[in-house]
PDB file of C-alpha atoms and ligand atoms in Angstrom:
ATOM      1  CA  MET A1309     195.347 124.460 122.662  1.00 45.00           C
ATOM      2  CA  LYS A1310     193.416 124.408 119.435  1.00 47.00           C
ATOM      3  CA  ALA A1311     195.424 121.339 118.120  1.00 49.00           C
ATOM      4  CA  VAL A1312     194.740 119.393 121.305  1.00 47.00           C
ATOM      5  CA  LYS A1313     191.010 119.847 121.098  1.00 55.00           C
ATOM      6  CA  VAL A1314     190.934 118.397 117.565  1.00 49.00           C
ATOM      7  CA  GLU A1315     192.844 115.291 118.637  1.00 54.00           C
ATOM      8  CA  LEU A1316     190.372 114.621 121.425  1.00 49.00           C
ATOM      9  CA  ARG A1317     187.470 114.693 119.018  1.00 57.00           C
ATOM     10  CA  ILE A1318     189.095 112.062 116.802  1.00 52.00           C
ATOM     11  CA  ILE A1319     189.616 109.731 119.754  1.00 52.00           C
ATOM     12  CA  VAL A1320     185.954 109.994 120.739  1.00 51.00           C
ATOM     13  CA  VAL A1321     184.896 109.041 117.265  1.00 52.00           C
ATOM     14  CA  VAL A1322     187.140 106.015 117.035  1.00 51.00           C
ATOM     15  CA  VAL A1323     185.942 104.662 120.428  1.00 51.00           C
ATOM     16  CA  ALA A1324     182.303 104.979 119.261  1.00 51.00           C
ATOM     17  CA  LEU A1325     183.036 102.986 116.060  1.00 52.00           C
ATOM     18  CA  ILE A1326     184.683 100.192 118.033  1.00 53.00           C
ATOM     19  CA  VAL A1327     181.655  99.889 120.347  1.00 53.00           C
ATOM     20  CA  ALA A1328     179.336  99.661 117.294  1.00 55.00           C
ATOM     21  CA  VAL A1329     181.343  97.089 115.494  1.00 55.00           C
ATOM     22  CA  SER A1330     181.776  94.799 118.584  1.00 54.00           C
ATOM     23  CA  GLY A1331     178.008  95.030 119.190  1.00 55.00           C
ATOM     24  CA  ALA A1332     177.196  93.645 115.776  1.00 56.00           C
ATOM     25  CA  ALA A1333     179.795  90.873 116.068  1.00 63.00           C
ATOM     26  CA  LYS A1334     178.471  89.594 119.489  1.00 73.00           C
ATOM     27  CA  SER A1335     176.434  86.448 118.816  1.00 82.00           C
ATOM     28  CA  HIS A1336     173.588  84.922 120.852  1.00 88.00           C
ATOM     29  CA  PHE A1337     170.394  83.030 120.297  1.00 86.00           C
ATOM     30  CA  THR A1338     167.431  85.077 119.088  1.00 86.00           C
ATOM     31  CA  ASP A1339     163.898  84.455 118.142  1.00 87.00           C
ATOM     32  CA  ALA A1340     160.841  86.390 116.874  1.00 88.00           C
ATOM     33  CA  ALA A1341     157.193  85.770 116.349  1.00 86.00           C
ATOM     34  CA  ILE A1342     155.464  87.240 113.274  1.00 87.00           C
ATOM     35  CA  SER A1343     151.855  87.644 112.412  1.00 82.00           C
ATOM     36  CA  LYS A1344     151.269  88.459 108.748  1.00 84.00           C
ATOM     37  CA  GLY A1345     148.170  88.898 106.593  1.00 82.00           C
ATOM     38  CA  ASN A1346     145.941  90.600 109.261  1.00 79.00           C
ATOM     39  CA  THR A1347     143.140  92.517 107.572  1.00 73.00           C
ATOM     40  CA  VAL A1348     140.106  94.605 108.425  1.00 80.00           C
ATOM     41  CA  THR A1349     137.315  94.639 105.779  1.00 74.00           C
ATOM     42  CA  THR A1350     133.862  96.121 105.718  1.00 79.00           C
ATOM     43  CA  ALA A1351     130.643  94.150 105.222  1.00 82.00           C
ATOM     44  CA  GLU A1352     128.841  93.987 101.991  1.00 87.00           C
ATOM     45  CA  PHE A1353     125.524  95.531 101.570  1.00 90.00           C
ATOM     46  CA  ASP A1354     123.812  94.427  98.292  1.00 94.00           C
ATOM     47  CA  ILE A1355     120.118  94.340  97.543  1.00 95.00           C
ATOM     48  CA  ALA A1356     118.896  92.928  94.251  1.00 95.00           C
ATOM     49  CA  ILE A1357     115.590  92.376  92.404  1.00 96.00           C
ATOM     50  CA  SER A1358     114.114  89.627  90.292  1.00 95.00           C
ATOM     51  CA  LYS A1359     110.806  88.861  88.452  1.00 94.00           C
ATOM     52  CA  ASP A1360     110.958  85.169  88.869  1.00 94.00           C
ATOM     53  CA  GLY A1361     113.410  84.551  91.672  1.00 93.00           C
ATOM     54  CA  LYS A1362     115.861  82.742  89.433  1.00 94.00           C
ATOM     55  CA  ARG A1363     118.254  85.598  88.656  1.00 96.00           C
ATOM     56  CA  PHE A1364     118.681  88.789  90.681  1.00 96.00           C
ATOM     57  CA  TYR A1365     119.783  92.125  89.313  1.00 94.00           C
ATOM     58  CA  ASN A1366     120.730  95.524  90.587  1.00 94.00           C
ATOM     59  CA  GLU A1367     118.671  97.038  87.874  1.00 93.00           C
ATOM     60  CA  LEU A1368     115.772  95.458  86.064  1.00 93.00           C
ATOM     61  CA  LYS A1369     112.492  96.556  84.458  1.00 93.00           C
ATOM     62  CA  LEU A1370     109.718  94.888  86.279  1.00 93.00           C
ATOM     63  CA  PHE A1371     106.471  95.633  84.558  1.00 91.00           C
ATOM     64  CA  ASP A1372     104.677  96.887  81.497  1.00 90.00           C
ATOM     65  CA  LEU A1373     100.982  97.241  82.088  1.00 91.00           C
ATOM     66  CA  SER A1374      98.989  98.206  79.043  1.00 91.00           C
ATOM     67  CA  ASN A1375      95.310  98.792  78.029  1.00 93.00           C
ATOM     68  CA  LEU A1376      94.184  99.408  81.535  1.00 93.00           C
ATOM     69  CA  LEU A1377      90.538 100.206  81.913  1.00 94.00           C
ATOM     70  CA  PRO A1378      88.632 102.130  84.552  1.00 95.00           C
ATOM     71  CA  GLY A1379      87.557  99.807  87.379  1.00 95.00           C
ATOM     72  CA  GLU A1380      90.378  97.401  86.750  1.00 96.00           C
ATOM     73  CA  ASN A1381      93.016  96.104  89.200  1.00 95.00           C
ATOM     74  CA  ARG A1382      96.557  94.925  88.235  1.00 95.00           C
ATOM     75  CA  ASN A1383      99.164  93.275  90.339  1.00 96.00           C
ATOM     76  CA  VAL A1384     102.852  93.762  90.019  1.00 94.00           C
ATOM     77  CA  THR A1385     104.901  91.087  91.767  1.00 96.00           C
ATOM     78  CA  PHE A1386     108.712  90.909  92.247  1.00 96.00           C
ATOM     79  CA  LEU A1387     111.316  89.534  94.607  1.00 97.00           C
ATOM     80  CA  VAL A1388     113.932  91.276  96.596  1.00 96.00           C
ATOM     81  CA  LYS A1389     116.952  89.493  97.922  1.00 97.00           C
ATOM     82  CA  ASN A1390     119.754  90.372 100.363  1.00 96.00           C
ATOM     83  CA  ARG A1391     122.885  89.440  98.451  1.00 95.00           C
ATOM     84  CA  GLY A1392     125.218  90.901 101.041  1.00 93.00           C
ATOM     85  CA  THR A1393     126.630  89.795 104.276  1.00 93.00           C
ATOM     86  CA  VAL A1394     124.658  91.686 106.874  1.00 93.00           C
ATOM     87  CA  THR A1395     121.018  91.658 107.940  1.00 96.00           C
ATOM     88  CA  MET A1396     118.866  94.375 106.390  1.00 95.00           C
ATOM     89  CA  ASN A1397     116.613  95.677 109.112  1.00 95.00           C
ATOM     90  CA  ARG A1398     114.944  98.440 107.142  1.00 95.00           C
ATOM     91  CA  LEU A1399     113.757  98.265 103.573  1.00 94.00           C
ATOM     92  CA  THR A1400     111.961 101.100 101.895  1.00 94.00           C
ATOM     93  CA  LEU A1401     110.358 101.609  98.388  1.00 94.00           C
ATOM     94  CA  THR A1402     110.247 104.945  96.571  1.00 93.00           C
ATOM     95  CA  LEU A1403     108.253 105.404  93.439  1.00 93.00           C
ATOM     96  CA  ASN A1404     109.102 108.169  90.975  1.00 93.00           C
ATOM     97  CA  VAL A1405     106.400 108.854  88.566  1.00 93.00           C
ATOM     98  CA  ARG A1406     106.482 110.654  85.191  1.00 93.00           C
ATOM     99  CA  ASN A1407     103.166 111.319  83.393  1.00 94.00           C
ATOM    100  CA  TYR A1408     102.883 111.475  79.594  1.00 94.00           C
ATOM    101  CA  GLU A1409     100.194 111.496  76.888  1.00 93.00           C
ATOM    102  CA  VAL A1410     100.561 108.465  74.554  1.00 93.00           C
ATOM    103  CA  LYS A1411      98.200 110.383  72.179  1.00 91.00           C
ATOM    104  CA  MET A1412      95.191 112.529  72.316  1.00 91.00           C
ATOM    105  CA  SER A1413      92.035 110.382  71.514  1.00 89.00           C
ATOM    106  CA  PRO A1414      89.023 112.258  70.104  1.00 90.00           C
ATOM    107  CA  ALA A1415      87.051 111.664  73.385  1.00 91.00           C
ATOM    108  CA  GLU A1416      90.014 112.821  75.396  1.00 93.00           C
ATOM    109  CA  LYS A1417      90.503 115.977  73.496  1.00 92.00           C
ATOM    110  CA  ALA A1418      87.047 117.218  74.582  1.00 92.00           C
ATOM    111  CA  VAL A1419      87.932 117.019  78.355  1.00 93.00           C
ATOM    112  CA  ASP A1420      91.752 117.370  78.442  1.00 93.00           C
ATOM    113  CA  SER A1421      93.154 120.818  77.824  1.00 92.00           C
ATOM    114  CA  THR A1422      96.824 119.744  78.333  1.00 92.00           C
ATOM    115  CA  PRO A1423      98.043 117.736  75.388  1.00 91.00           C
ATOM    116  CA  GLU A1424     101.687 118.011  76.742  1.00 90.00           C
ATOM    117  CA  LYS A1425     100.884 116.602  80.204  1.00 91.00           C
ATOM    118  CA  GLY A1426      99.391 113.157  81.108  1.00 93.00           C
ATOM    119  CA  GLU A1427      96.773 112.608  83.837  1.00 94.00           C
ATOM    120  CA  LEU A1428      97.011 108.853  84.612  1.00 95.00           C
ATOM    121  CA  GLY A1429      99.137 109.385  87.775  1.00 95.00           C
ATOM    122  CA  LYS A1430      96.347 111.581  89.218  1.00 95.00           C
ATOM    123  CA  TRP A1431      93.939 108.567  88.894  1.00 95.00           C
ATOM    124  CA  LEU A1432      95.907 105.485  89.285  1.00 95.00           C
ATOM    125  CA  VAL A1433      95.932 104.237  92.863  1.00 96.00           C
ATOM    126  CA  LEU A1434      98.318 102.007  94.647  1.00 97.00           C
ATOM    127  CA  LYS A1435      95.831 100.069  96.758  1.00 98.00           C
ATOM    128  CA  THR A1436      98.185  97.869  98.721  1.00 97.00           C
ATOM    129  CA  ILE A1437     101.695  96.495  99.118  1.00 97.00           C
ATOM    130  CA  SER A1438     102.119  92.914 100.321  1.00 97.00           C
ATOM    131  CA  VAL A1439     105.464  91.546 101.484  1.00 97.00           C
ATOM    132  CA  ASN A1440     105.578  87.767 101.947  1.00 97.00           C
ATOM    133  CA  GLY A1441     101.713  87.882 102.170  1.00 95.00           C
ATOM    134  CA  ARG A1442     101.670  90.534 104.768  1.00 96.00           C
ATOM    135  CA  THR A1443      99.459  93.303 103.379  1.00 96.00           C
ATOM    136  CA  ILE A1444      99.810  97.050 104.097  1.00 95.00           C
ATOM    137  CA  PRO A1445      97.071  99.417 102.847  1.00 96.00           C
ATOM    138  CA  VAL A1446      98.390 102.439 100.904  1.00 97.00           C
ATOM    139  CA  ASN A1447      95.328 103.903  99.029  1.00 97.00           C
ATOM    140  CA  ARG A1448      97.191 106.773  97.443  1.00 97.00           C
ATOM    141  CA  THR A1449      97.403 107.922  93.784  1.00 96.00           C
ATOM    142  CA  LEU A1450     100.739 107.507  92.041  1.00 95.00           C
ATOM    143  CA  ASP A1451     101.091 111.217  91.724  1.00 96.00           C
ATOM    144  CA  GLU A1452     100.663 111.557  95.613  1.00 97.00           C
ATOM    145  CA  LEU A1453     103.218 108.819  96.188  1.00 96.00           C
ATOM    146  CA  SER A1454     105.787 110.049  93.680  1.00 95.00           C
ATOM    147  CA  GLY A1455     109.044 110.809  95.567  1.00 95.00           C
ATOM    148  CA  LYS A1456     107.731 109.525  98.805  1.00 96.00           C
ATOM    149  CA  THR A1457     109.284 106.531 100.789  1.00 95.00           C
ATOM    150  CA  ILE A1458     107.193 103.628 101.837  1.00 95.00           C
ATOM    151  CA  SER A1459     108.553 101.309 104.616  1.00 95.00           C
ATOM    152  CA  LEU A1460     108.314  97.671 103.736  1.00 95.00           C
ATOM    153  CA  PRO A1461     107.379  95.318 106.708  1.00 94.00           C
ATOM    154  CA  VAL A1462     110.319  92.927 106.362  1.00 95.00           C
ATOM    155  CA  LYS A1463     113.875  92.271 107.532  1.00 96.00           C
ATOM    156  CA  LEU A1464     116.188  90.215 105.327  1.00 97.00           C
ATOM    157  CA  LYS A1465     119.053  88.161 106.607  1.00 97.00           C
ATOM    158  CA  PRO A1466     121.936  87.458 104.246  1.00 97.00           C
ATOM    159  CA  GLY A1467     120.677  85.264 101.392  1.00 96.00           C
ATOM    160  CA  GLU A1468     116.999  85.767 102.236  1.00 97.00           C
ATOM    161  CA  LYS A1469     114.340  86.744  99.713  1.00 97.00           C
ATOM    162  CA  ALA A1470     110.924  88.410 100.095  1.00 97.00           C
ATOM    163  CA  GLU A1471     108.092  88.600  97.525  1.00 97.00           C
ATOM    164  CA  VAL A1472     106.592  92.048  97.068  1.00 96.00           C
ATOM    165  CA  ARG A1473     103.238  92.535  95.490  1.00 97.00           C
ATOM    166  CA  MET A1474     101.780  95.845  94.535  1.00 96.00           C
ATOM    167  CA  THR A1475      98.139  96.148  93.668  1.00 97.00           C
ATOM    168  CA  LEU A1476      97.242  99.009  91.375  1.00 96.00           C
ATOM    169  CA  GLU A1477      93.716 100.127  90.603  1.00 96.00           C
ATOM    170  CA  LEU A1478      92.302 102.622  88.058  1.00 95.00           C
ATOM    171  CA  PRO A1479      89.176 103.712  89.722  1.00 96.00           C
ATOM    172  CA  ALA A1480      85.888 103.265  87.843  1.00 95.00           C
ATOM    173  CA  LYS A1481      85.278 107.061  88.007  1.00 94.00           C
ATOM    174  CA  ALA A1482      88.482 107.807  86.082  1.00 93.00           C
ATOM    175  CA  GLY A1483      87.304 109.802  83.006  1.00 90.00           C
ATOM    176  CA  ASN A1484      88.227 110.302  79.424  1.00 93.00           C
ATOM    177  CA  GLU A1485      91.093 112.745  80.388  1.00 92.00           C
ATOM    178  CA  CYS A1486      93.258 109.751  81.242  1.00 92.00           C
ATOM    179  CA  GLN A1487      92.434 107.827  77.991  1.00 92.00           C
ATOM    180  CA  THR A1488      95.562 106.791  76.116  1.00 92.00           C
ATOM    181  CA  ASP A1489      97.814 108.334  78.851  1.00 94.00           C
ATOM    182  CA  GLY A1490     100.892 106.690  80.261  1.00 93.00           C
ATOM    183  CA  ILE A1491     103.133 106.789  83.261  1.00 93.00           C
ATOM    184  CA  ASP A1492     106.705 105.868  83.566  1.00 91.00           C
ATOM    185  CA  VAL A1493     107.452 104.504  87.123  1.00 93.00           C
ATOM    186  CA  THR A1494     110.937 104.227  88.605  1.00 92.00           C
ATOM    187  CA  LEU A1495     110.938 101.961  91.724  1.00 93.00           C
ATOM    188  CA  ARG A1496     113.846 102.301  93.995  1.00 92.00           C
ATOM    189  CA  LEU A1497     114.496  99.950  96.960  1.00 93.00           C
ATOM    190  CA  ASP A1498     116.658 101.148  99.656  1.00 93.00           C
ATOM    191  CA  ALA A1499     118.073  98.814 102.297  1.00 93.00           C
ATOM    192  CA  SER A1500     119.759  99.830 105.583  1.00 92.00           C
ATOM    193  CA  GLN A1501     121.241  98.024 108.592  1.00 90.00           C
TER     194      GLN A1501
HETATM  195 CA1   CA B1192      96.647 116.115  79.455  1.00 84.16          CA
HETATM  196 CA1   CA B1193      95.136 112.959  79.174  1.00 84.16          CA
END
């Protein structure tokens, strides 16, 4: 009985092989359609800044204001550009301010008890921000604004630019404690869809 069973298995295997070989040998017309090179990519979001509108950068120093006097106004103007492929519907500006003492002048020493800490940011006011001539009042000191986000009234389509003007004022009542003081300002522009 055992020997018969083994023989039967062999026969089954041989039949299966014959079917497979005959299937491959059978010829007929065939055809196929192929689509290659299909891709999905994401859009590019790229905001850049410039001083003169000729070349735009991801990182650029924009201003160096010196010898500011109480009662004086100064403007800082720069351009922002959408270098990406998607409209930027929201644009914000964030200032980060670090105060420092350039030196302690004799008149300043009399009223300033903190030679390691500058006071200019406590006095210097960002009066307004204008975007393409549209002005929004701010009227906050740089210390008050530090770390806060200001929305800019503009939308930028791909390739579009906008001119931003910030008007800074050192009020006339600013006293000797901010003589020969300095601030280091980091401006950050954030764009979103
Ligand atoms: Ca001080
Ligand atoms: Ca000071």
